[in-house]
Amino acid sequence: MTRTGIEAALNDLLFNSDITLEEAADRHFSPEYRQRTDGEWADRTEFLEHITHVRSLVADGRVEVHEELYDGSNYADRHTAHITKKDGSTVSMEVYVFADFAPDGRFNRIEETTLMLKGSDADRNIGSAR
């Protein structure tokens, strides 16, 4: 089983314009995927609606993984997303992730907490699930 990781998933979701959102989601997230961000749950459909909105704002960026742990079907990491928006402003968010994988190695569930390092209050919606 080849497992995904947060850097590959976020790069495909947010910064890889060579693939569609659906291709990115199918590559990294199971059909049953659900996510809780800062206490707010989203199913796969709600998550992808949010990513569609974020993609409309993002011009470029990178993911900096600080720690990443795999243990069987469990996953945890701490990463920072550095984002340049189309209006030229920048956002940096530190994210703490606990997740589990589907048997095929895609994310089945992610629970995360975000910490805004740089950006405006309006930029907080980039990190929330909804």
N, CA, C and O atoms as a Tinker XYZ file with bonds, in Angstrom:
   520  protein
     1  N      0.841000   -1.183000    0.000000    73     2
     2  CA     0.000000    0.000000    0.000000    64     1     3
     3  C      0.884000    1.243000    0.000000    63     2     4     5
     4  O      1.771000    1.384000    0.841000    81     3
     5  N      0.639000    2.121000   -0.929000    73     3     6
     6  CA     1.310000    3.415000   -0.968000    64     5     7
     7  C      0.415000    4.411000   -0.262000    63     6     8     9
     8  O     -0.741000    4.600000   -0.641000    81     7
     9  N      0.957000    5.051000    0.773000    73     7    10
    10  CA     0.158000    6.023000    1.527000    64     9    11
    11  C      0.469000    7.431000    1.069000    63    10    12    13
    12  O      1.593000    7.747000    0.679000    81    11
    13  N     -0.539000    8.259000    1.124000    73    11    14
    14  CA    -0.352000    9.667000    0.828000    64    13    15
    15  C      0.192000   10.363000    2.080000    63    14    16    17
    16  O      0.330000    9.741000    3.133000    81    15
    17  N      0.490000   11.620000    1.959000    73    15    18
    18  CA     0.898000   12.466000    3.074000    64    17    19
    19  C      0.336000   13.857000    2.856000    63    18    20    21
    20  O     -0.173000   14.171000    1.780000    81    19
    21  N      0.429000   14.675000    3.865000    73    19    22
    22  CA    -0.209000   15.989000    3.798000    64    21    23
    23  C      0.438000   16.897000    2.754000    63    22    24    25
    24  O     -0.264000   17.658000    2.089000    81    23
    25  N      1.752000   16.834000    2.596000    73    23    26
    26  CA     2.415000   17.705000    1.622000    64    25    27
    27  C      1.935000   17.386000    0.201000    63    26    28    29
    28  O      1.578000   18.294000   -0.550000    81    27
    29  N      1.924000   16.113000   -0.166000    73    27    30
    30  CA     1.469000   15.722000   -1.502000    64    29    31
    31  C     -0.001000   16.088000   -1.700000    63    30    32    33
    32  O     -0.382000   16.592000   -2.756000    81    31
    33  N     -0.824000   15.832000   -0.681000    73    31    34
    34  CA    -2.254000   16.122000   -0.792000    64    33    35
    35  C     -2.511000   17.617000   -0.973000    63    34    36    37
    36  O     -3.262000   18.012000   -1.864000    81    35
    37  N     -1.899000   18.439000   -0.142000    73    35    38
    38  CA    -2.132000   19.889000   -0.245000    64    37    39
    39  C     -1.540000   20.473000   -1.521000    63    38    40    41
    40  O     -2.132000   21.365000   -2.128000    81    39
    41  N     -0.376000   19.974000   -1.932000    73    39    42
    42  CA     0.199000   20.461000   -3.186000    64    41    43
    43  C     -0.754000   20.197000   -4.352000    63    42    44    45
    44  O     -0.977000   21.073000   -5.187000    81    43
    45  N     -1.318000   18.978000   -4.406000    73    43    46
    46  CA    -2.249000   18.665000   -5.487000    64    45    47
    47  C     -3.555000   19.449000   -5.361000    63    46    48    49
    48  O     -4.082000   19.931000   -6.363000    81    47
    49  N     -4.077000   19.580000   -4.149000    73    47    50
    50  CA    -5.350000   20.286000   -3.957000    64    49    51
    51  C     -5.258000   21.770000   -4.272000    63    50    52    53
    52  O     -6.144000   22.327000   -4.919000    81    51
    53  N     -4.184000   22.413000   -3.814000    73    51    54
    54  CA    -4.124000   23.868000   -3.849000    64    53    55
    55  C     -3.207000   24.463000   -4.910000    63    54    56    57
    56  O     -3.494000   25.537000   -5.439000    81    55
    57  N     -2.110000   23.782000   -5.227000    73    55    58
    58  CA    -1.082000   24.425000   -6.046000    64    57    59
    59  C     -0.834000   23.765000   -7.400000    63    58    60    61
    60  O     -0.112000   24.330000   -8.222000    81    59
    61  N     -1.405000   22.592000   -7.659000    73    59    62
    62  CA    -1.152000   21.870000   -8.901000    64    61    63
    63  C     -2.289000   22.138000   -9.889000    63    62    64    65
    64  O     -3.330000   21.483000   -9.836000    81    63
    65  N     -2.091000   23.087000  -10.774000    73    63    66
    66  CA    -3.138000   23.425000  -11.748000    64    65    67
    67  C     -3.174000   22.449000  -12.920000    63    66    68    69
    68  O     -4.031000   22.568000  -13.795000    81    67
    69  N     -2.252000   21.483000  -12.948000    73    67    70
    70  CA    -2.235000   20.490000  -14.019000    64    69    71
    71  C     -3.264000   19.386000  -13.824000    63    70    72    73
    72  O     -3.525000   18.615000  -14.748000    81    71
    73  N     -3.853000   19.300000  -12.631000    73    71    74
    74  CA    -4.887000   18.295000  -12.386000    64    73    75
    75  C     -6.131000   18.987000  -11.831000    63    74    76    77
    76  O     -6.049000   20.051000  -11.217000    81    75
    77  N     -7.263000   18.368000  -12.056000    73    75    78
    78  CA    -8.518000   18.926000  -11.552000    64    77    79
    79  C     -8.637000   18.657000  -10.056000    63    78    80    81
    80  O     -7.936000   17.814000   -9.497000    81    79
    81  N     -9.527000   19.385000   -9.440000    73    79    82
    82  CA    -9.796000   19.161000   -8.021000    64    81    83
    83  C    -10.262000   17.727000   -7.789000    63    82    84    85
    84  O     -9.862000   17.097000   -6.810000    81    83
    85  N    -11.100000   17.209000   -8.678000    73    83    86
    86  CA   -11.606000   15.845000   -8.534000    64    85    87
    87  C    -10.473000   14.829000   -8.611000    63    86    88    89
    88  O    -10.446000   13.869000   -7.840000    81    87
    89  N     -9.533000   15.034000   -9.541000    73    87    90
    90  CA    -8.375000   14.135000   -9.639000    64    89    91
    91  C     -7.535000   14.190000   -8.370000    63    90    92    93
    92  O     -7.095000   13.156000   -7.868000    81    91
    93  N     -7.313000   15.387000   -7.855000    73    91    94
    94  CA    -6.532000   15.531000   -6.622000    64    93    95
    95  C     -7.231000   14.840000   -5.458000    63    94    96    97
    96  O     -6.596000   14.133000   -4.676000    81    95
    97  N     -8.539000   15.044000   -5.348000    73    95    98
    98  CA    -9.293000   14.430000   -4.257000    64    97    99
    99  C     -9.272000   12.913000   -4.367000    63    98   100   101
   100  O     -9.065000   12.221000   -3.370000    81    99
   101  N     -9.482000   12.392000   -5.562000    73    99   102
   102  CA    -9.479000   10.943000   -5.740000    64   101   103
   103  C     -8.106000   10.340000   -5.464000    63   102   104   105
   104  O     -8.015000    9.190000   -5.034000    81   103
   105  N     -7.061000   11.081000   -5.697000    73   103   106
   106  CA    -5.694000   10.610000   -5.462000    64   105   107
   107  C     -5.397000   10.496000   -3.966000    63   106   108   109
   108  O     -4.659000    9.597000   -3.560000    81   107
   109  N     -5.951000   11.381000   -3.140000    73   107   110
   110  CA    -5.521000   11.488000   -1.747000    64   109   111
   111  C     -6.600000   11.223000   -0.695000    63   110   112   113
   112  O     -6.272000   11.055000    0.480000    81   111
   113  N     -7.885000   11.181000   -1.085000    73   111   114
   114  CA    -8.973000   11.096000   -0.108000    64   113   115
   115  C     -9.976000   10.020000   -0.509000    63   114   116   117
   116  O    -10.399000    9.952000   -1.663000    81   115
   117  N    -10.350000    9.183000    0.451000    73   115   118
   118  CA   -11.309000    8.113000    0.188000    64   117   119
   119  C    -12.700000    8.695000   -0.075000    63   118   120   121
   120  O    -12.959000    9.845000    0.278000    81   119
   121  N    -13.591000    7.924000   -0.685000    73   119   122
   122  CA   -14.962000    8.407000   -0.905000    64   121   123
   123  C    -15.683000    8.732000    0.408000    63   122   124   125
   124  O    -16.580000    9.575000    0.418000    81   123
   125  N    -15.315000    8.089000    1.498000    73   123   126
   126  CA   -15.957000    8.311000    2.802000    64   125   127
   127  C    -15.283000    9.419000    3.606000    63   126   128   129
   128  O    -15.639000    9.639000    4.764000    81   127
   129  N    -14.322000   10.117000    3.016000    73   127   130
   130  CA   -13.520000   11.108000    3.733000    64   129   131
   131  C    -14.382000   12.120000    4.489000    63   130   132   133
   132  O    -15.424000   12.566000    4.007000    81   131
   133  N    -13.914000   12.461000    5.684000    73   131   134
   134  CA   -14.511000   13.546000    6.466000    64   133   135
   135  C    -13.388000   14.246000    7.216000    63   134   136   137
   136  O    -12.335000   13.662000    7.472000    81   135
   137  N    -13.625000   15.495000    7.560000    73   135   138
   138  CA   -12.583000   16.314000    8.184000    64   137   139
   139  C    -13.193000   17.215000    9.246000    63   138   140   141
   140  O    -14.283000   17.762000    9.079000    81   139
   141  N    -12.451000   17.353000   10.349000    73   139   142
   142  CA   -12.821000   18.331000   11.376000    64   141   143
   143  C    -11.676000   19.317000   11.492000    63   142   144   145
   144  O    -10.540000   18.939000   11.780000    81   143
   145  N    -11.985000   20.595000   11.262000    73   143   146
   146  CA   -11.000000   21.663000   11.355000    64   145   147
   147  C    -11.473000   22.655000   12.399000    63   146   148   149
   148  O    -12.543000   23.250000   12.268000    81   147
   149  N    -10.673000   22.826000   13.433000    73   147   150
   150  CA   -11.005000   23.759000   14.513000    64   149   151
   151  C    -12.425000   23.541000   15.024000    63   150   152   153
   152  O    -13.150000   24.494000   15.306000    81   151
   153  N    -12.811000   22.267000   15.138000    73   151   154
   154  CA   -14.102000   21.908000   15.714000    64   153   155
   155  C    -15.254000   21.788000   14.739000    63   154   156   157
   156  O    -16.342000   21.370000   15.134000    81   155
   157  N    -15.054000   22.140000   13.477000    73   155   158
   158  CA   -16.116000   22.107000   12.468000    64   157   159
   159  C    -15.954000   20.878000   11.577000    63   158   160   161
   160  O    -14.923000   20.717000   10.924000    81   159
   161  N    -16.979000   20.002000   11.546000    73   159   162
   162  CA   -16.945000   18.812000   10.699000    64   161   163
   163  C    -17.411000   19.129000    9.293000    63   162   164   165
   164  O    -18.306000   19.950000    9.092000    81   163
   165  N    -16.793000   18.469000    8.315000    73   163   166
   166  CA   -17.208000   18.546000    6.915000    64   165   167
   167  C    -17.079000   17.155000    6.309000    63   166   168   169
   168  O    -16.109000   16.441000    6.560000    81   167
   169  N    -18.077000   16.782000    5.503000    73   167   170
   170  CA   -17.940000   15.537000    4.753000    64   169   171
   171  C    -17.127000   15.846000    3.485000    63   170   172   173
   172  O    -16.726000   16.988000    3.260000    81   171
   173  N    -16.896000   14.835000    2.678000    73   171   174
   174  CA   -16.053000   15.023000    1.491000    64   173   175
   175  C    -16.624000   16.104000    0.571000    63   174   176   177
   176  O    -15.865000   16.925000    0.057000    81   175
   177  N    -17.929000   16.125000    0.352000    73   175   178
   178  CA   -18.544000   17.122000   -0.522000    64   177   179
   179  C    -18.328000   18.527000    0.026000    63   178   180   181
   180  O    -17.942000   19.428000   -0.719000    81   179
   181  N    -18.569000   18.724000    1.310000    73   179   182
   182  CA   -18.371000   20.046000    1.931000    64   181   183
   183  C    -16.896000   20.442000    1.891000    63   182   184   185
   184  O    -16.570000   21.602000    1.642000    81   183
   185  N    -16.012000   19.486000    2.134000    73   183   186
   186  CA   -14.575000   19.742000    2.075000    64   185   187
   187  C    -14.182000   20.218000    0.676000    63   186   188   189
   188  O    -13.452000   21.200000    0.542000    81   187
   189  N    -14.656000   19.534000   -0.361000    73   187   190
   190  CA   -14.294000   19.915000   -1.724000    64   189   191
   191  C    -14.911000   21.249000   -2.136000    63   190   192   193
   192  O    -14.309000   21.985000   -2.918000    81   191
   193  N    -16.085000   21.570000   -1.633000    73   191   194
   194  CA   -16.656000   22.899000   -1.879000    64   193   195
   195  C    -15.762000   23.976000   -1.283000    63   194   196   197
   196  O    -15.538000   25.020000   -1.896000    81   195
   197  N    -15.252000   23.713000   -0.082000    73   195   198
   198  CA   -14.348000   24.664000    0.561000    64   197   199
   199  C    -13.050000   24.806000   -0.240000    63   198   200   201
   200  O    -12.565000   25.919000   -0.447000    81   199
   201  N    -12.491000   23.685000   -0.688000    73   199   202
   202  CA   -11.239000   23.733000   -1.453000    64   201   203
   203  C    -11.455000   24.464000   -2.777000    63   202   204   205
   204  O    -10.554000   25.168000   -3.235000    81   203
   205  N    -12.596000   24.320000   -3.389000    73   203   206
   206  CA   -12.915000   25.069000   -4.614000    64   205   207
   207  C    -12.815000   26.567000   -4.338000    63   206   208   209
   208  O    -12.241000   27.313000   -5.131000    81   207
   209  N    -13.376000   27.004000   -3.210000    73   207   210
   210  CA   -13.295000   28.418000   -2.825000    64   209   211
   211  C    -11.844000   28.835000   -2.585000    63   210   212   213
   212  O    -11.410000   29.881000   -3.069000    81   211
   213  N    -11.100000   28.025000   -1.846000    73   211   214
   214  CA    -9.699000   28.360000   -1.547000    64   213   215
   215  C     -8.891000   28.439000   -2.838000    63   214   216   217
   216  O     -8.083000   29.353000   -3.006000    81   215
   217  N     -9.100000   27.492000   -3.747000    73   215   218
   218  CA    -8.384000   27.516000   -5.036000    64   217   219
   219  C     -8.638000   28.822000   -5.784000    63   218   220   221
   220  O     -7.751000   29.306000   -6.488000    81   219
   221  N     -9.820000   29.397000   -5.646000    73   219   222
   222  CA   -10.129000   30.650000   -6.342000    64   221   223
   223  C     -9.344000   31.826000   -5.769000    63   222   224   225
   224  O     -9.208000   32.856000   -6.431000    81   223
   225  N     -8.828000   31.690000   -4.556000    73   223   226
   226  CA    -8.084000   32.762000   -3.892000    64   225   227
   227  C     -6.573000   32.629000   -4.028000    63   226   228   229
   228  O     -5.852000   33.625000   -3.970000    81   227
   229  N     -6.088000   31.389000   -4.211000    73   227   230
   230  CA    -4.658000   31.085000   -4.108000    64   229   231
   231  C     -3.956000   31.225000   -5.451000    63   230   232   233
   232  O     -4.420000   30.715000   -6.470000    81   231
   233  N     -2.818000   31.932000   -5.431000    73   231   234
   234  CA    -1.977000   32.049000   -6.622000    64   233   235
   235  C     -0.828000   31.051000   -6.569000    63   234   236   237
   236  O     -0.465000   30.459000   -7.585000    81   235
   237  N     -0.254000   30.865000   -5.370000    73   235   238
   238  CA     0.921000   29.999000   -5.228000    64   237   239
   239  C      1.110000   29.683000   -3.747000    63   238   240   241
   240  O      0.438000   30.246000   -2.883000    81   239
   241  N      2.017000   28.791000   -3.483000    73   239   242
   242  CA     2.319000   28.487000   -2.095000    64   241   243
   243  C      3.174000   27.252000   -1.955000    63   242   244   245
   244  O      3.605000   26.638000   -2.931000    81   243
   245  N      3.401000   26.915000   -0.705000    73   243   246
   246  CA     4.181000   25.711000   -0.404000    64   245   247
   247  C      3.793000   25.196000    0.968000    63   246   248   249
   248  O      3.263000   25.932000    1.800000    81   247
   249  N      4.062000   23.928000    1.187000    73   247   250
   250  CA     3.789000   23.278000    2.459000    64   249   251
   251  C      5.121000   22.885000    3.071000    63   250   252   253
   252  O      5.935000   22.220000    2.432000    81   251
   253  N      5.336000   23.293000    4.297000    73   251   254
   254  CA     6.557000   22.972000    5.028000    64   253   255
   255  C      6.191000   21.992000    6.152000    63   254   256   257
   256  O      5.550000   22.379000    7.129000    81   255
   257  N      6.596000   20.729000    6.013000    73   255   258
   258  CA     6.301000   19.719000    7.018000    64   257   259
   259  C      7.412000   19.740000    8.066000    63   258   260   261
   260  O      8.590000   19.594000    7.739000    81   259
   261  N      7.029000   19.922000    9.319000    73   259   262
   262  CA     7.988000   19.973000   10.422000    64   261   263
   263  C      8.185000   18.599000   11.055000    63   262   264   265
   264  O      9.316000   18.181000   11.301000    81   263
   265  N      7.095000   17.908000   11.314000    73   263   266
   266  CA     7.129000   16.534000   11.822000    64   265   267
   267  C      6.038000   15.750000   11.106000    63   266   268   269
   268  O      4.976000   16.281000   10.779000    81   267
   269  N      6.328000   14.474000   10.872000    73   267   270
   270  CA     5.353000   13.619000   10.201000    64   269   271
   271  C      5.552000   12.195000   10.704000    63   270   272   273
   272  O      6.654000   11.651000   10.646000    81   271
   273  N      4.461000   11.598000   11.201000    73   271   274
   274  CA     4.533000   10.263000   11.776000    64   273   275
   275  C      3.501000    9.345000   11.147000    63   274   276   277
   276  O      2.332000    9.705000   11.008000    81   275
   277  N      3.945000    8.157000   10.768000    73   275   278
   278  CA     3.056000    7.101000   10.280000    64   277   279
   279  C      3.139000    5.946000   11.277000    63   278   280   281
   280  O      4.233000    5.557000   11.686000    81   279
   281  N      1.988000    5.397000   11.668000    73   279   282
   282  CA     1.945000    4.229000   12.551000    64   281   283
   283  C      0.765000    3.365000   12.111000    63   282   284   285
   284  O     -0.372000    3.604000   12.517000    81   283
   285  N      1.038000    2.371000   11.289000    73   283   286
   286  CA    -0.039000    1.558000   10.737000    64   285   287
   287  C     -0.968000    2.428000    9.913000    63   286   288   289
   288  O     -0.534000    3.083000    8.964000    81   287
   289  N     -2.244000    2.439000   10.270000    73   287   290
   290  CA    -3.213000    3.256000    9.530000    64   289   291
   291  C     -3.376000    4.650000   10.121000    63   290   292   293
   292  O     -4.254000    5.403000    9.700000    81   291
   293  N     -2.543000    4.997000   11.088000    73   291   294
   294  CA    -2.622000    6.320000   11.731000    64   293   295
   295  C     -1.541000    7.248000   11.191000    63   294   296   297
   296  O     -0.471000    6.815000   10.764000    81   295
   297  N     -1.857000    8.528000   11.225000    73   295   298
   298  CA    -0.964000    9.553000   10.692000    64   297   299
   299  C     -1.068000   10.792000   11.577000    63   298   300   301
   300  O     -2.147000   11.124000   12.067000    81   299
   301  N      0.052000   11.467000   11.776000    73   299   302
   302  CA     0.055000   12.751000   12.485000    64   301   303
   303  C      1.137000   13.628000   11.864000    63   302   304   305
   304  O      2.161000   13.135000   11.393000    81   303
   305  N      0.895000   14.918000   11.873000    73   303   306
   306  CA     1.937000   15.833000   11.419000    64   305   307
   307  C      1.714000   17.221000   11.994000    63   306   308   309
   308  O      0.654000   17.551000   12.525000    81   307
   309  N      2.758000   18.007000   11.861000    73   307   310
   310  CA     2.705000   19.445000   12.122000    64   309   311
   311  C      3.329000   20.082000   10.907000    63   310   312   313
   312  O      4.470000   19.783000   10.555000    81   311
   313  N      2.578000   20.968000   10.260000    73   311   314
   314  CA     3.091000   21.612000    9.059000    64   313   315
   315  C      2.670000   23.074000    9.029000    63   314   316   317
   316  O      1.765000   23.494000    9.751000    81   315
   317  N      3.342000   23.836000    8.181000    73   315   318
   318  CA     2.966000   25.222000    7.929000    64   317   319
   319  C      2.638000   25.365000    6.450000    63   318   320   321
   320  O      3.418000   24.963000    5.586000    81   319
   321  N      1.485000   25.937000    6.175000    73   319   322
   322  CA     1.090000   26.258000    4.804000    64   321   323
   323  C      1.401000   27.733000    4.577000    63   322   324   325
   324  O      0.902000   28.605000    5.288000    81   323
   325  N      2.230000   27.991000    3.578000    73   323   326
   326  CA     2.588000   29.355000    3.184000    64   325   327
   327  C      1.873000   29.635000    1.867000    63   326   328   329
   328  O      2.149000   28.982000    0.861000    81   327
   329  N      0.964000   30.593000    1.866000    73   327   330
   330  CA     0.105000   30.841000    0.717000    64   329   331
   331  C      0.243000   32.280000    0.243000    63   330   332   333
   332  O      0.233000   33.216000    1.042000    81   331
   333  N      0.372000   32.442000   -1.074000    73   331   334
   334  CA     0.293000   33.758000   -1.694000    64   333   335
   335  C     -1.034000   33.811000   -2.429000    63   334   336   337
   336  O     -1.315000   32.989000   -3.301000    81   335
   337  N     -1.838000   34.785000   -2.063000    73   335   338
   338  CA    -3.153000   34.930000   -2.680000    64   337   339
   339  C     -3.043000   35.717000   -3.982000    63   338   340   341
   340  O     -2.038000   36.382000   -4.233000    81   339
   341  N     -4.077000   35.637000   -4.799000    73   339   342
   342  CA    -4.087000   36.319000   -6.085000    64   341   343
   343  C     -3.999000   37.830000   -5.940000    63   342   344   345
   344  O     -3.560000   38.512000   -6.866000    81   343
   345  N     -4.409000   38.366000   -4.791000    73   343   346
   346  CA    -4.310000   39.807000   -4.568000    64   345   347
   347  C     -2.920000   40.224000   -4.077000    63   346   348   349
   348  O     -2.686000   41.401000   -3.805000    81   347
   349  N     -1.988000   39.250000   -3.962000    73   347   350
   350  CA    -0.616000   39.539000   -3.543000    64   349   351
   351  C     -0.368000   39.403000   -2.060000    63   350   352   353
   352  O      0.787000   39.361000   -1.636000    81   351
   353  N     -1.405000   39.335000   -1.261000    73   351   354
   354  CA    -1.213000   39.177000    0.183000    64   353   355
   355  C     -0.786000   37.738000    0.494000    63   354   356   357
   356  O     -0.983000   36.824000   -0.306000    81   355
   357  N     -0.198000   37.568000    1.676000    73   355   358
   358  CA     0.295000   36.250000    2.066000    64   357   359
   359  C     -0.349000   35.795000    3.364000    63   358   360   361
   360  O     -0.734000   36.596000    4.216000    81   359
   361  N     -0.450000   34.482000    3.479000    73   359   362
   362  CA    -1.031000   33.835000    4.649000    64   361   363
   363  C     -0.101000   32.697000    5.043000    63   362   364   365
   364  O      0.377000   31.954000    4.186000    81   363
   365  N      0.154000   32.562000    6.336000    73   363   366
   366  CA     0.890000   31.408000    6.858000    64   365   367
   367  C      0.098000   30.846000    8.024000    63   366   368   369
   368  O     -0.291000   31.568000    8.942000    81   367
   369  N     -0.136000   29.527000    7.968000    73   367   370
   370  CA    -0.879000   28.847000    9.027000    64   369   371
   371  C     -0.121000   27.605000    9.450000    63   370   372   373
   372  O      0.301000   26.797000    8.622000    81   371
   373  N      0.043000   27.469000   10.759000    73   371   374
   374  CA     0.604000   26.239000   11.304000    64   373   375
   375  C     -0.566000   25.306000   11.602000    63   374   376   377
   376  O     -1.582000   25.726000   12.155000    81   375
   377  N     -0.413000   24.040000   11.232000    73   375   378
   378  CA    -1.513000   23.086000   11.330000    64   377   379
   379  C     -1.031000   21.819000   12.027000    63   378   380   381
   380  O      0.042000   21.294000   11.729000    81   379
   381  N     -1.848000   21.342000   12.964000    73   379   382
   382  CA    -1.596000   20.099000   13.685000    64   381   383
   383  C     -2.640000   19.090000   13.232000    63   382   384   385
   384  O     -3.839000   19.350000   13.335000    81   383
   385  N     -2.194000   17.935000   12.728000    73   383   386
   386  CA    -3.073000   16.960000   12.084000    64   385   387
   387  C     -2.986000   15.605000   12.776000    63   386   388   389
   388  O     -1.902000   15.124000   13.103000    81   387
   389  N     -4.155000   15.000000   12.994000    73   387   390
   390  CA    -4.272000   13.586000   13.343000    64   389   391
   391  C     -5.210000   12.992000   12.308000    63   390   392   393
   392  O     -6.256000   13.568000   12.010000    81   391
   393  N     -4.840000   11.843000   11.757000    73   391   394
   394  CA    -5.623000   11.279000   10.664000    64   393   395
   395  C     -5.548000    9.762000   10.677000    63   394   396   397
   396  O     -4.735000    9.159000   11.378000    81   395
   397  N     -6.430000    9.164000    9.871000    73   395   398
   398  CA    -6.298000    7.742000    9.607000    64   397   399
   399  C     -6.504000    7.498000    8.116000    63   398   400   401
   400  O     -7.125000    8.287000    7.404000    81   399
   401  N     -5.950000    6.361000    7.677000    73   399   402
   402  CA    -5.974000    6.001000    6.267000    64   401   403
   403  C     -7.021000    4.938000    5.996000    63   402   404   405
   404  O     -7.310000    4.095000    6.845000    81   403
   405  N     -7.583000    4.994000    4.797000    73   403   406
   406  CA    -8.384000    3.892000    4.274000    64   405   407
   407  C     -7.404000    2.763000    3.915000    63   406   408   409
   408  O     -6.202000    3.009000    3.816000    81   407
   409  N     -7.888000    1.551000    3.723000    73   407   410
   410  CA    -6.996000    0.439000    3.376000    64   409   411
   411  C     -6.142000    0.678000    2.126000    63   410   412   413
   412  O     -5.073000    0.083000    1.992000    81   411
   413  N     -6.598000    1.540000    1.211000    73   411   414
   414  CA    -5.828000    1.807000   -0.009000    64   413   415
   415  C     -4.782000    2.908000    0.150000    63   414   416   417
   416  O     -4.104000    3.252000   -0.818000    81   415
   417  N     -4.636000    3.474000    1.368000    73   415   418
   418  CA    -3.592000    4.461000    1.626000    64   417   419
   419  C     -4.002000    5.908000    1.461000    63   418   420   421
   420  O     -3.178000    6.806000    1.632000    81   419
   421  N     -5.264000    6.153000    1.131000    73   419   422
   422  CA    -5.755000    7.529000    1.052000    64   421   423
   423  C     -6.288000    7.952000    2.419000    63   422   424   425
   424  O     -6.653000    7.112000    3.241000    81   423
   425  N     -6.327000    9.261000    2.650000    73   423   426
   426  CA    -6.891000    9.751000    3.900000    64   425   427
   427  C     -8.371000    9.396000    3.973000    63   426   428   429
   428  O     -9.118000    9.581000    3.012000    81   427
   429  N     -8.776000    8.887000    5.123000    73   427   430
   430  CA   -10.179000    8.576000    5.378000    64   429   431
   431  C    -10.793000    9.604000    6.327000    63   430   432   433
   432  O    -11.983000    9.911000    6.245000    81   431
   433  N     -9.970000   10.126000    7.223000    73   431   434
   434  CA   -10.410000   11.123000    8.205000    64   433   435
   435  C     -9.216000   11.964000    8.602000    63   434   436   437
   436  O     -8.122000   11.443000    8.822000    81   435
   437  N     -9.428000   13.262000    8.692000    73   435   438
   438  CA    -8.426000   14.185000    9.242000    64   437   439
   439  C     -9.112000   15.034000   10.292000    63   438   440   441
   440  O    -10.214000   15.542000   10.080000    81   439
   441  N     -8.448000   15.181000   11.427000    73   439   442
   442  CA    -8.852000   16.151000   12.447000    64   441   443
   443  C     -7.664000   17.070000   12.634000    63   442   444   445
   444  O     -6.546000   16.617000   12.878000    81   443
   445  N     -7.914000   18.373000   12.518000    73   443   446
   446  CA    -6.815000   19.322000   12.561000    64   445   447
   447  C     -7.186000   20.580000   13.334000    63   446   448   449
   448  O     -8.351000   20.958000   13.455000    81   447
   449  N     -6.148000   21.198000   13.842000    73   447   450
   450  CA    -6.262000   22.486000   14.509000    64   449   451
   451  C     -5.295000   23.429000   13.824000    63   450   452   453
   452  O     -4.154000   23.062000   13.543000    81   451
   453  N     -5.750000   24.646000   13.555000    73   451   454
   454  CA    -4.923000   25.600000   12.834000    64   453   455
   455  C     -4.557000   26.793000   13.723000    63   454   456   457
   456  O     -5.302000   27.179000   14.624000    81   455
   457  N     -3.402000   27.350000   13.438000    73   455   458
   458  CA    -2.910000   28.525000   14.145000    64   457   459
   459  C     -2.452000   29.537000   13.101000    63   458   460   461
   460  O     -1.498000   29.285000   12.366000    81   459
   461  N     -3.131000   30.683000   13.035000    73   459   462
   462  CA    -2.777000   31.724000   12.074000    64   461   463
   463  C     -1.462000   32.365000   12.491000    63   462   464   465
   464  O     -1.358000   32.901000   13.594000    81   463
   465  N     -0.460000   32.316000   11.625000    73   463   466
   466  CA     0.827000   32.949000   11.887000    64   465   467
   467  C      0.941000   34.298000   11.185000    63   466   468   469
   468  O      1.556000   35.231000   11.700000    81   467
   469  N      0.332000   34.384000    9.990000    73   467   470
   470  CA     0.398000   35.620000    9.206000    64   469   471
   471  C     -0.846000   35.687000    8.337000    63   470   472   473
   472  O     -1.195000   34.716000    7.666000    81   471
   473  N     -1.510000   36.827000    8.349000    73   471   474
   474  CA    -2.710000   37.016000    7.543000    64   473   475
   475  C     -3.741000   37.792000    8.331000    63   474   476   477
   476  O     -3.546000   38.102000    9.507000    81   475
   477  N     -4.825000   38.098000    7.676000    73   475   478
   478  CA    -5.897000   38.876000    8.301000    64   477   479
   479  C     -6.946000   37.947000    8.902000    63   478   480   481
   480  O     -6.923000   36.738000    8.674000    81   479
   481  N     -7.862000   38.523000    9.671000    73   479   482
   482  CA    -8.971000   37.729000   10.209000    64   481   483
   483  C     -9.781000   37.086000    9.086000    63   482   484   485
   484  O    -10.268000   35.966000    9.237000    81   483
   485  N     -9.927000   37.778000    7.975000    73   483   486
   486  CA   -10.678000   37.229000    6.842000    64   485   487
   487  C     -9.991000   35.998000    6.253000    63   486   488   489
   488  O    -10.646000   35.168000    5.624000    81   487
   489  N     -8.674000   35.874000    6.452000    73   487   490
   490  CA    -7.933000   34.731000    5.912000    64   489   491
   491  C     -8.147000   33.459000    6.718000    63   490   492   493
   492  O     -7.746000   32.384000    6.270000    81   491
   493  N     -8.754000   33.542000    7.870000    73   491   494
   494  CA    -8.985000   32.353000    8.692000    64   493   495
   495  C     -9.838000   31.317000    7.972000    63   494   496   497
   496  O     -9.737000   30.122000    8.247000    81   495
   497  N    -10.688000   31.783000    7.039000    73   495   498
   498  CA   -11.538000   30.828000    6.321000    64   497   499
   499  C    -10.731000   29.936000    5.384000    63   498   500   501
   500  O    -11.244000   28.908000    4.943000    81   499
   501  N     -9.506000   30.285000    5.070000    73   499   502
   502  CA    -8.668000   29.421000    4.252000    64   501   503
   503  C     -8.373000   28.122000    5.003000    63   502   504   505
   504  O     -8.286000   27.055000    4.393000    81   503
   505  N     -8.221000   28.213000    6.318000    73   503   506
   506  CA    -7.893000   27.031000    7.095000    64   505   507
   507  C     -9.079000   26.264000    7.634000    63   506   508   509
   508  O     -8.920000   25.127000    8.076000    81   507
   509  N    -10.263000   26.851000    7.611000    73   507   510
   510  CA   -11.405000   26.145000    8.179000    64   509   511
   511  C    -12.029000   25.199000    7.169000    63   510   512   513
   512  O    -11.900000   25.391000    5.959000    81   511
   513  N    -12.697000   24.192000    7.667000    73   511   514
   514  CA   -13.290000   23.181000    6.780000    64   513   515
   515  C    -14.481000   23.743000    6.018000    63   514   516   517
   516  O    -14.855000   23.188000    4.985000    81   515
   517  N    -15.081000   24.814000    6.489000    73   515   518
   518  CA   -16.253000   25.385000    5.822000    64   517   519
   519  C    -16.083000   26.860000    5.584000    63   518   520
   520  O    -16.975000   27.504000    5.032000    81   519
